Each structure stands twice: as C-alpha cells, then as structure tokens.
mmCIF file of C-alpha atoms in Angstrom:
data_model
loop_
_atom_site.group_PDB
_atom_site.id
_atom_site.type_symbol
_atom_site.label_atom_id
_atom_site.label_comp_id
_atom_site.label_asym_id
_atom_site.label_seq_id
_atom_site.Cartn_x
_atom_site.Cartn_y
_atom_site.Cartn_z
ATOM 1 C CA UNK A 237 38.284 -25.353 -37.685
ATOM 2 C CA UNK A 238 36.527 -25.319 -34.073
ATOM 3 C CA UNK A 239 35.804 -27.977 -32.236
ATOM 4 C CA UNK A 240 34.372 -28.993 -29.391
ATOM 5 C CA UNK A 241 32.873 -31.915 -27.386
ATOM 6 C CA UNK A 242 30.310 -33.119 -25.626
ATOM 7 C CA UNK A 243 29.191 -35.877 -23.386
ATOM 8 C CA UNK A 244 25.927 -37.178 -24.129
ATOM 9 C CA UNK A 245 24.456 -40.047 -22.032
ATOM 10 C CA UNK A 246 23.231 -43.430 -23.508
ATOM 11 C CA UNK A 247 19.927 -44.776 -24.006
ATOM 12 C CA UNK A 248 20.125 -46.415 -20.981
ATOM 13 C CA UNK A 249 20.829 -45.393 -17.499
ATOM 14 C CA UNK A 250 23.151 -46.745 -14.632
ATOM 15 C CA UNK A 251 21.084 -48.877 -11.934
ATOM 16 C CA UNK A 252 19.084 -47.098 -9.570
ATOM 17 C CA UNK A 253 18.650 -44.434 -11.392
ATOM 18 C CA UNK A 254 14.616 -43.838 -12.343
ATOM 19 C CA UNK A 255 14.090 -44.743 -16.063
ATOM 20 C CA UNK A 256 11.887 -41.312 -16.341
ATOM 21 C CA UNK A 257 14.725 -38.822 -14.832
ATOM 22 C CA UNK A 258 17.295 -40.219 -16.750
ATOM 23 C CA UNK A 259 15.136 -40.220 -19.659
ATOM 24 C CA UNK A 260 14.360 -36.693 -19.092
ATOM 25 C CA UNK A 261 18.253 -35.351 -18.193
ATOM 26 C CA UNK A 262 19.055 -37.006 -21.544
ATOM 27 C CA UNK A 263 16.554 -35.334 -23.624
ATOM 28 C CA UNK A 264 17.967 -31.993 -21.759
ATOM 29 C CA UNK A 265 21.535 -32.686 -22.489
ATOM 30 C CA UNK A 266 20.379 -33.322 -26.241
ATOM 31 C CA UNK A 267 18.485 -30.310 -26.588
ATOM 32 C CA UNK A 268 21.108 -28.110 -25.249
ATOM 33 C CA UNK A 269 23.660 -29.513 -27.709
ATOM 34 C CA UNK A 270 21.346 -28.756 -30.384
ATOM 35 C CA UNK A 271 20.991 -25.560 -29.394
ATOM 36 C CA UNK A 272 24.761 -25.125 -29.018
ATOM 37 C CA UNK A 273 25.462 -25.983 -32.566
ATOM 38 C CA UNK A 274 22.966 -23.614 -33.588
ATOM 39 C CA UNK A 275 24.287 -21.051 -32.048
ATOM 40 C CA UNK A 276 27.502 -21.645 -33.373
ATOM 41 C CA UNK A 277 26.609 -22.150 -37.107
ATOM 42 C CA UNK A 278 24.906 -18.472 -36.510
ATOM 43 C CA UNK A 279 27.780 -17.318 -34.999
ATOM 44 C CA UNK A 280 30.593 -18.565 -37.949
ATOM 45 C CA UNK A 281 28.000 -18.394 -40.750
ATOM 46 C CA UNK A 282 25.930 -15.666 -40.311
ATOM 47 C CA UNK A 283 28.029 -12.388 -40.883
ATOM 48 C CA UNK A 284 25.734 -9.005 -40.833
ATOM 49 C CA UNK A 285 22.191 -10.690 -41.095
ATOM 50 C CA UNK A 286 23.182 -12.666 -44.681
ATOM 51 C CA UNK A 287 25.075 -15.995 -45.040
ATOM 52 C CA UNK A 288 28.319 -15.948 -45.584
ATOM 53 C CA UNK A 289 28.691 -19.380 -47.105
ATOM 54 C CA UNK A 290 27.333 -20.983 -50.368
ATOM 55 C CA UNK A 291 26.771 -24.386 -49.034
ATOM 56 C CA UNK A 292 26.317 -26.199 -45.453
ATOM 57 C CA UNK A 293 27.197 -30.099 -45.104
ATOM 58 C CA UNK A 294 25.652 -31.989 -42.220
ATOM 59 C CA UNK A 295 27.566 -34.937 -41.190
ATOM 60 C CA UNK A 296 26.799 -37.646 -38.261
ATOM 61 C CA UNK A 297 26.871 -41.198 -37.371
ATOM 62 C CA UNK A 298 23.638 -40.416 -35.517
ATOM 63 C CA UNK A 299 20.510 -38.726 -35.793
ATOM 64 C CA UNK A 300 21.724 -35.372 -34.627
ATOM 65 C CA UNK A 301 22.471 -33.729 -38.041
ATOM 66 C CA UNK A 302 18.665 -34.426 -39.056
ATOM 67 C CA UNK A 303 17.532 -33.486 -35.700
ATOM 68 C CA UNK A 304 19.329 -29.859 -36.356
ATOM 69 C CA UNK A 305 18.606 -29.080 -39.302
ATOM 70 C CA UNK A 306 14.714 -29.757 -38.863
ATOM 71 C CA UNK A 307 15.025 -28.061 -35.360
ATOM 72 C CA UNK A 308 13.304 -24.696 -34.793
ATOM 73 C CA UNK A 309 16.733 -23.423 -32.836
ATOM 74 C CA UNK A 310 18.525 -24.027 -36.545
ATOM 75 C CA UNK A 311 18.350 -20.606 -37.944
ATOM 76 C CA UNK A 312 16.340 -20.746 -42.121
ATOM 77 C CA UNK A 313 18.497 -18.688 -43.580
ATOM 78 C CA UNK A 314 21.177 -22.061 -42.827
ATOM 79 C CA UNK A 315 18.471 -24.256 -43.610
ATOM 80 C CA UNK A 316 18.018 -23.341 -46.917
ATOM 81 C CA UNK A 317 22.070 -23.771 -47.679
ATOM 82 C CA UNK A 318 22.342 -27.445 -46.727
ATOM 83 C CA UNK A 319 23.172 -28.833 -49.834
ATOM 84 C CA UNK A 320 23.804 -32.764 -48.670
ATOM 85 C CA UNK A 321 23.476 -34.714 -45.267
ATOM 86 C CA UNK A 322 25.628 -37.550 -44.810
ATOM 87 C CA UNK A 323 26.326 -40.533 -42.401
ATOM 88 C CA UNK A 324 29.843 -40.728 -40.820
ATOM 89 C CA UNK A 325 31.526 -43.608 -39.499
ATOM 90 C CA UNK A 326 33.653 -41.815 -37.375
ATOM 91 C CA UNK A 327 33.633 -38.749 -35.057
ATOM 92 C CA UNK A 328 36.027 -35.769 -34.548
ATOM 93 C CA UNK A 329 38.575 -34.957 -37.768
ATOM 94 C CA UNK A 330 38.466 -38.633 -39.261
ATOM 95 C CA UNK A 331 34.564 -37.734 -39.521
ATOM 96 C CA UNK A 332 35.478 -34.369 -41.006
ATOM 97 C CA UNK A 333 37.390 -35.434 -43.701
ATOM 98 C CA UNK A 334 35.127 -38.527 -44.718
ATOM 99 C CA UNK A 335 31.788 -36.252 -44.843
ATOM 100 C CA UNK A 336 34.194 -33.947 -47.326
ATOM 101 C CA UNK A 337 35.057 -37.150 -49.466
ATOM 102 C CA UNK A 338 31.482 -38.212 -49.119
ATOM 103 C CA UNK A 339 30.246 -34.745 -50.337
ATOM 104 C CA UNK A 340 32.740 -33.916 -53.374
ATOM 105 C CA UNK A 341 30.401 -34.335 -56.467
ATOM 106 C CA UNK A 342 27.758 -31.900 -54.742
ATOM 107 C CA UNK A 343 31.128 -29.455 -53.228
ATOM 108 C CA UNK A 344 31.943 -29.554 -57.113
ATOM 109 C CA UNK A 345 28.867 -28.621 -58.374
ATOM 110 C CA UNK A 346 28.774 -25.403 -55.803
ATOM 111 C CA UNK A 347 32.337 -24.408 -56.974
ATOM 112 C CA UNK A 348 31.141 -24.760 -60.505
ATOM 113 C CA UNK A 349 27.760 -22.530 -60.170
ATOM 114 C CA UNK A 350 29.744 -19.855 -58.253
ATOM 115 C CA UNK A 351 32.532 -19.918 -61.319
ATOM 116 C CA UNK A 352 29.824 -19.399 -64.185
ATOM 117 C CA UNK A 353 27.863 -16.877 -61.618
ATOM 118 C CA UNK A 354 31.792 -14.722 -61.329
ATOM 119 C CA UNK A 355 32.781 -14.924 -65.022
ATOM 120 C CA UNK A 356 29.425 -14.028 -65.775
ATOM 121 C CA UNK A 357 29.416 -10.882 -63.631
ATOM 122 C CA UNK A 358 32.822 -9.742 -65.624
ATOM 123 C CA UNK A 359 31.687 -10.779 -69.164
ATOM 124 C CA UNK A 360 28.639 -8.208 -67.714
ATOM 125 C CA UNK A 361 31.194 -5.390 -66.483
ATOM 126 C CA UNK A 362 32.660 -5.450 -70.341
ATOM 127 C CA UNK A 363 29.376 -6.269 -72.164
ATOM 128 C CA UNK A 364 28.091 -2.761 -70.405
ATOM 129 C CA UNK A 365 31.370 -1.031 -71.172
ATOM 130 C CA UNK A 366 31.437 -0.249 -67.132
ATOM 131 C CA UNK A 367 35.391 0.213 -67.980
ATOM 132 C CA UNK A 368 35.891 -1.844 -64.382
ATOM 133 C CA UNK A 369 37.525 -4.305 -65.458
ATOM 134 C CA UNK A 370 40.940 -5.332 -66.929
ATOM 135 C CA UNK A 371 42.448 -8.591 -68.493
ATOM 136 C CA UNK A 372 46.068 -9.673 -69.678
ATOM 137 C CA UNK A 373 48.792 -9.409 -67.542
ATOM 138 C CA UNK A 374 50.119 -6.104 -67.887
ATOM 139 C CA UNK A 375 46.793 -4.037 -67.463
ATOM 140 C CA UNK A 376 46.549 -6.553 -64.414
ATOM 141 C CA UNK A 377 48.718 -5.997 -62.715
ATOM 142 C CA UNK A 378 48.825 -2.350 -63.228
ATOM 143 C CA UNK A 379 45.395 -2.413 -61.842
ATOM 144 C CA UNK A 380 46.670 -4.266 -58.962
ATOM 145 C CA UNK A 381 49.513 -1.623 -58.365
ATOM 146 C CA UNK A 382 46.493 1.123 -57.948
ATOM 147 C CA UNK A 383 44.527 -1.013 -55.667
ATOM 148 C CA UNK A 384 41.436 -0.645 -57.657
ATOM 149 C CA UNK A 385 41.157 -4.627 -58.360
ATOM 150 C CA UNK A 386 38.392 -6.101 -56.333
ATOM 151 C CA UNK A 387 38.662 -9.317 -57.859
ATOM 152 C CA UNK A 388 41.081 -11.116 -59.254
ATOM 153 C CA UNK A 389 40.142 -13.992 -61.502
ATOM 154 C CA UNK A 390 42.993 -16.168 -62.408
ATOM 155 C CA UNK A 391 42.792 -19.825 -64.561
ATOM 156 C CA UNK A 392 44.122 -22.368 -62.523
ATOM 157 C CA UNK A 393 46.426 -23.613 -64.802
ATOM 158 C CA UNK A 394 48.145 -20.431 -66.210
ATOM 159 C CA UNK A 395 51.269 -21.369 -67.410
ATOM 160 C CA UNK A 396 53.054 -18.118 -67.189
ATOM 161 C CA UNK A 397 56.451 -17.719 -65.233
ATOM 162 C CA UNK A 398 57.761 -14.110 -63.612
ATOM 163 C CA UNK A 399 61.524 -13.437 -64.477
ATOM 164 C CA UNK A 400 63.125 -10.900 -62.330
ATOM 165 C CA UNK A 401 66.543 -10.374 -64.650
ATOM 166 C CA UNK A 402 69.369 -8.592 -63.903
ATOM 167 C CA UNK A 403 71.947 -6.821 -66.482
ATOM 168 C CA UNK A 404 75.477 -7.357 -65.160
ATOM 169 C CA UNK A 405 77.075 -4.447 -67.402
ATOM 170 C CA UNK A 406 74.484 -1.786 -65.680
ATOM 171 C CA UNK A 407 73.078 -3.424 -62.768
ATOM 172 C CA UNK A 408 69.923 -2.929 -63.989
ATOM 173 C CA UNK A 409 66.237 -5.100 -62.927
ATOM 174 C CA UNK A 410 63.352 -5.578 -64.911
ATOM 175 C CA UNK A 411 60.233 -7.786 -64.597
ATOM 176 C CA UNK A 412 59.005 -9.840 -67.408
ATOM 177 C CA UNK A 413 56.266 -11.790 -68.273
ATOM 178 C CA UNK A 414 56.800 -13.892 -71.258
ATOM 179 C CA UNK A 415 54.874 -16.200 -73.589
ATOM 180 C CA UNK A 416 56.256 -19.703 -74.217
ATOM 181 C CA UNK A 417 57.419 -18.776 -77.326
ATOM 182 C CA UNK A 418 58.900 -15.597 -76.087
ATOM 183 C CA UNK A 419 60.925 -17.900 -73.679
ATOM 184 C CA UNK A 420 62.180 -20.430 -76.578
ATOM 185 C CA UNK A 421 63.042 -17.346 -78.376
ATOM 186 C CA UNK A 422 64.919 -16.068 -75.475
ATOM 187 C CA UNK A 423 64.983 -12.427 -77.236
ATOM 188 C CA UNK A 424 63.452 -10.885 -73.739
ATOM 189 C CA UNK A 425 66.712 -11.922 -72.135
ATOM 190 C CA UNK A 426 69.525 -9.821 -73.824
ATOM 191 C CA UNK A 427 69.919 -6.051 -74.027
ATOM 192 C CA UNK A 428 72.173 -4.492 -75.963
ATOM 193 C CA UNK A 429 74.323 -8.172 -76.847
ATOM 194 C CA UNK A 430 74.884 -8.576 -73.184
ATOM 195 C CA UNK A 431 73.218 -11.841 -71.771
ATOM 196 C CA UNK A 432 70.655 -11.071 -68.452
ATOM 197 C CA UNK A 433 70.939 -12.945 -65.147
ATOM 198 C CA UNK A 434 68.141 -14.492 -63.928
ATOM 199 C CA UNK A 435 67.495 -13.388 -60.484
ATOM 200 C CA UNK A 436 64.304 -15.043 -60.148
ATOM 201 C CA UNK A 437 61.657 -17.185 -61.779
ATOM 202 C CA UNK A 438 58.465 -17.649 -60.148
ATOM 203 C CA UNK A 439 55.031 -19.004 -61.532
ATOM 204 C CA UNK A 440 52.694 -16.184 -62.071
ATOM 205 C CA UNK A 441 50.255 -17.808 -60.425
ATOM 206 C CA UNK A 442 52.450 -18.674 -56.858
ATOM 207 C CA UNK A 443 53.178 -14.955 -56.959
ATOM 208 C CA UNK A 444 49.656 -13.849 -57.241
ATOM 209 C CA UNK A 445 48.980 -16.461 -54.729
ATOM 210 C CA UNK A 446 51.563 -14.959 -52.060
ATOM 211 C CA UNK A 447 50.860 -11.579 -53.354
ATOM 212 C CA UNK A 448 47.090 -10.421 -53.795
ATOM 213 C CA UNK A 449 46.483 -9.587 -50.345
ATOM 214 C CA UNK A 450 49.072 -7.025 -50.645
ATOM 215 C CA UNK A 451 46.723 -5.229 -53.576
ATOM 216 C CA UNK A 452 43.504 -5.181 -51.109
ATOM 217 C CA UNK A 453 42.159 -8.059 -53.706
ATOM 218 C CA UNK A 454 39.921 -11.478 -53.257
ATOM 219 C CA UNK A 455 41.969 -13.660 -55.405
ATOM 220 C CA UNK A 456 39.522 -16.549 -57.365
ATOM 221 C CA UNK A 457 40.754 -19.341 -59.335
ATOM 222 C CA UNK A 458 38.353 -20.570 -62.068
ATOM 223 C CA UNK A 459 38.376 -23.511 -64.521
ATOM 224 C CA UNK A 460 38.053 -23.797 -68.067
ATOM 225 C CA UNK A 461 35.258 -26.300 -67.675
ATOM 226 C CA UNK A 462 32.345 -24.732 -67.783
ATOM 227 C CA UNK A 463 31.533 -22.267 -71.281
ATOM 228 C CA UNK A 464 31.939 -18.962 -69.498
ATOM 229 C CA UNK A 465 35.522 -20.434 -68.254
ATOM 230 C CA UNK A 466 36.605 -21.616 -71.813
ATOM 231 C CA UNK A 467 35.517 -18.241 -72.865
ATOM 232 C CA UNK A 468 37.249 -16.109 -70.404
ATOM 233 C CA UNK A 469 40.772 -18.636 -70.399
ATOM 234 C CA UNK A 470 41.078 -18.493 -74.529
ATOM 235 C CA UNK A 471 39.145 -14.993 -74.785
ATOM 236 C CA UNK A 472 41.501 -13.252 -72.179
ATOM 237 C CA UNK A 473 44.402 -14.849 -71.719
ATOM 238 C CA UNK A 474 42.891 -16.713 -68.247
ATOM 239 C CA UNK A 475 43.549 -13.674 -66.175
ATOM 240 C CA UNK A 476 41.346 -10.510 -65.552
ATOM 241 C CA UNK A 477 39.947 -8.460 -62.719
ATOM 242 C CA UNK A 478 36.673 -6.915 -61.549
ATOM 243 C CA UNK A 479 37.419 -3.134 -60.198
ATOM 244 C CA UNK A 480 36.253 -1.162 -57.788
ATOM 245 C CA UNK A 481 36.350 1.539 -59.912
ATOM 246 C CA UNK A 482 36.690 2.725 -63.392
ATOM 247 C CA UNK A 483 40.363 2.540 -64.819
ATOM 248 C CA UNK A 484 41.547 4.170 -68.468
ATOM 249 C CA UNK A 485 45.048 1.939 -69.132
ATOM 250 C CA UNK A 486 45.705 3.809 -72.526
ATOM 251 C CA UNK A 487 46.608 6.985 -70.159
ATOM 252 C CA UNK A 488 48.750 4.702 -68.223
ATOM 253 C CA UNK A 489 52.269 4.140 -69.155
ATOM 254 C CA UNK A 490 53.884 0.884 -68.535
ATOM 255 C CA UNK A 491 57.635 0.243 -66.751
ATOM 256 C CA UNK A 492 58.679 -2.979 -65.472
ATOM 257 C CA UNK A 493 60.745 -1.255 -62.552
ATOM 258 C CA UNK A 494 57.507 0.692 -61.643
ATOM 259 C CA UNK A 495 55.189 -2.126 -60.650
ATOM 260 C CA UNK A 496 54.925 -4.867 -58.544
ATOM 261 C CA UNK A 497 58.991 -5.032 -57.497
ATOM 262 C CA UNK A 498 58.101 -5.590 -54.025
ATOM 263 C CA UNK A 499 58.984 -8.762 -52.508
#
C-alpha cells in the first residue's frame, strides 16, 4: 500500500489574505494533487504501456475522486477500468477499508468474470488438444517439478491432505496424496505389515500456497460457482495447470521420492 498526504487549504482563507490569491493558490494546490495521483496510478498501474489491473475503485469524502477521474491528467487507459466510485466517511486506512466493504458486490463480480475468462482459456488448451495442460494431482505436480506450469488453477476448497510417511523398519519417505476414502481405508499407510509414521500432514492446498513460487508458477484459486468452475472442480478433480509448453505424462514415470520432497 503507498500512501501519502497532503495539505490542502479550505474554502476560506485566513484574514488579510486577498479572497482572489487565496482562491487562486488553492485551485494550484488542487491541481497539483490531481496531477500527483495521476501520476502515481500510471506509475503502479500501468506496467509496459497496458494495465496491469482488472478494476480501479475511486474512493473520497470529497469531490476529488470525480474530479480525477474526469481530469485530462487521469490517463484513459485507467479511465476505462473504474468499475465503482464511492463516498468515504473517513480518510487514510479507515477510508481504505470502508471503500473495499463498500465495493464487494462489484470486487465479486470482477473475480468472477476473470474465473470463467481462466477456466475458459484451459477448457480451450484441452478442447484444441494443445497437450499444455495437466489436471489431477500427480500429473500436477509432475508438471510443477519441470517448471513448465504457467498456471496453476486450484479449487479453493480442495480437501486433499499431503502425508510425508516414514517406514521405521527401512527408514524409508514417501509422499502421498490420498482420497478420503483412501484415508478411512488407511491401506496407503502400511508396507509390508509394518505400520508408517506420519512425518507430516499438510493441506494440499497450504503447500501449494507456500510452494508455487518455487515452480516459476502464478498460483489462482477459482470457485465452483460459476458453470466453467463446477465443470473444472467435478470434471478434474479441482486442480489443473496451463503450461508453458507441451508435456507427454505417459513417457513420464512417477516416484513419490522424486518430486516435490523439498521443504
């Protein structure tokens, strides 16, 4: 977040001081914060001559945020983004956070188109049998190990759990991923009659979370709200990637101890 402030004089001058001057100083001071906070938005939402942002909220208890955004100094490629303008009651982070409560329906909407527009842009990749792309865990994350996952798409409410287990008889690790019958069954946690430790259980999706950046991925978490998130969650198992380049996984063998051990 970046702030900073400003000290803009009131309507009305101190005695003594000519009505027109101060009239004119004040219209100077205004215009120069205007063209500040152009400059800025440019400068944080403007990245290599496109926007960089979906969406722009302007917030104010006074006319300011309608003066900027009809200004000539506001750059059009901002002014077509503003999706809401809103009145605050307060200034500095208490105004922040009310203008985001104030603006959630339309902030919802915008995470909602970009969803459909991502799934949609996967469902494509398979559709044109592009072969960059992967879904279910394993071929996931054996993508991820390659680095050739641009994107990965993840349902927000995946329910899976990563077991790091640990046979006491050999000393032996492996990494599972198991269903939630798999878990009841408890089948994936002996070998050979001997019972495994668990060294570690972590959600799937904390561990992507802490992890992607490792993989040179964008991580995105989707809903299963809209149809192309229904779809993609009881299609494909609510996680997939885009790639950056075509992968064949039935070449690939698969070890446990091979991928994604690194903590």
């Amino acid at each position: 977040m970046h702030k900073f402030t400003v000290d803009l004089p009131k309507k009305h001058g101190r005695g003594g001081q000519s009505a027109l001057r101060f009239s004119r100083l004040r219209d100077e001071k205004r215009h120069n914060y205007v063209r500040k906070v152009a400059e800025l938005a440019v400068q944080f939402f403007i990245t290599n001559d496109r926007c960089n942002v979906e969406g722009l909220v302007m917030a104010g208890s006074a006319d300011f945020k309608t003066e900027l955004s009809q200004s000539d100094l506001f750059d059009p490629r901002l002014g077509t983004k503003i999706i809401k303008v809103v009145d605050v009651s307060y200034g500095g982070e208490n105004g922040f956070n009310q203008a985001i409560e104030l603006s959630g329906e339309v902030l919802s909407n915008v995470k909602f188109i970009q969803e459909k527009k991502l799934i949609q842009k996967y469902f494509d990749e398979i559709s044109q049998d592009t072969g960059k792309y992967c879904f279910g865990i394993e071929d996931t994350l054996k993508a991820l190990d390659l680095g050739a996952v641009e994107k990965l798409i993840v349902w927000e409410n995946l329910d899976t759990f990563r077991y790091i287990l640990n046979n006491p008889q050999s000393n032996e690790q492996k990494i599972v991923h198991p269903t939630k019958d798999q878990e009841k069954s408890r089948e994936l946690f002996s070998e050979g009659g001997v019972d495994l430790e668990v060294v570690e259980k972590t959600p799937l999706l904390e561990w992507f979370a802490e992890k992607y950046k490792d993989f040179g991925a964008t991580l995105e978490f989707v809903t299963n709200k809209s149809q192309e998130g229904s779809q993609f969650v009881k299609g494909f198992g609510g996680i997939g990637g885009i790639l950056r380049y075509k992968v064949d996984f039935n070449t690939m063998t698969y070890s446990d101890d091979e991928y994604y051990d690194s903590d």
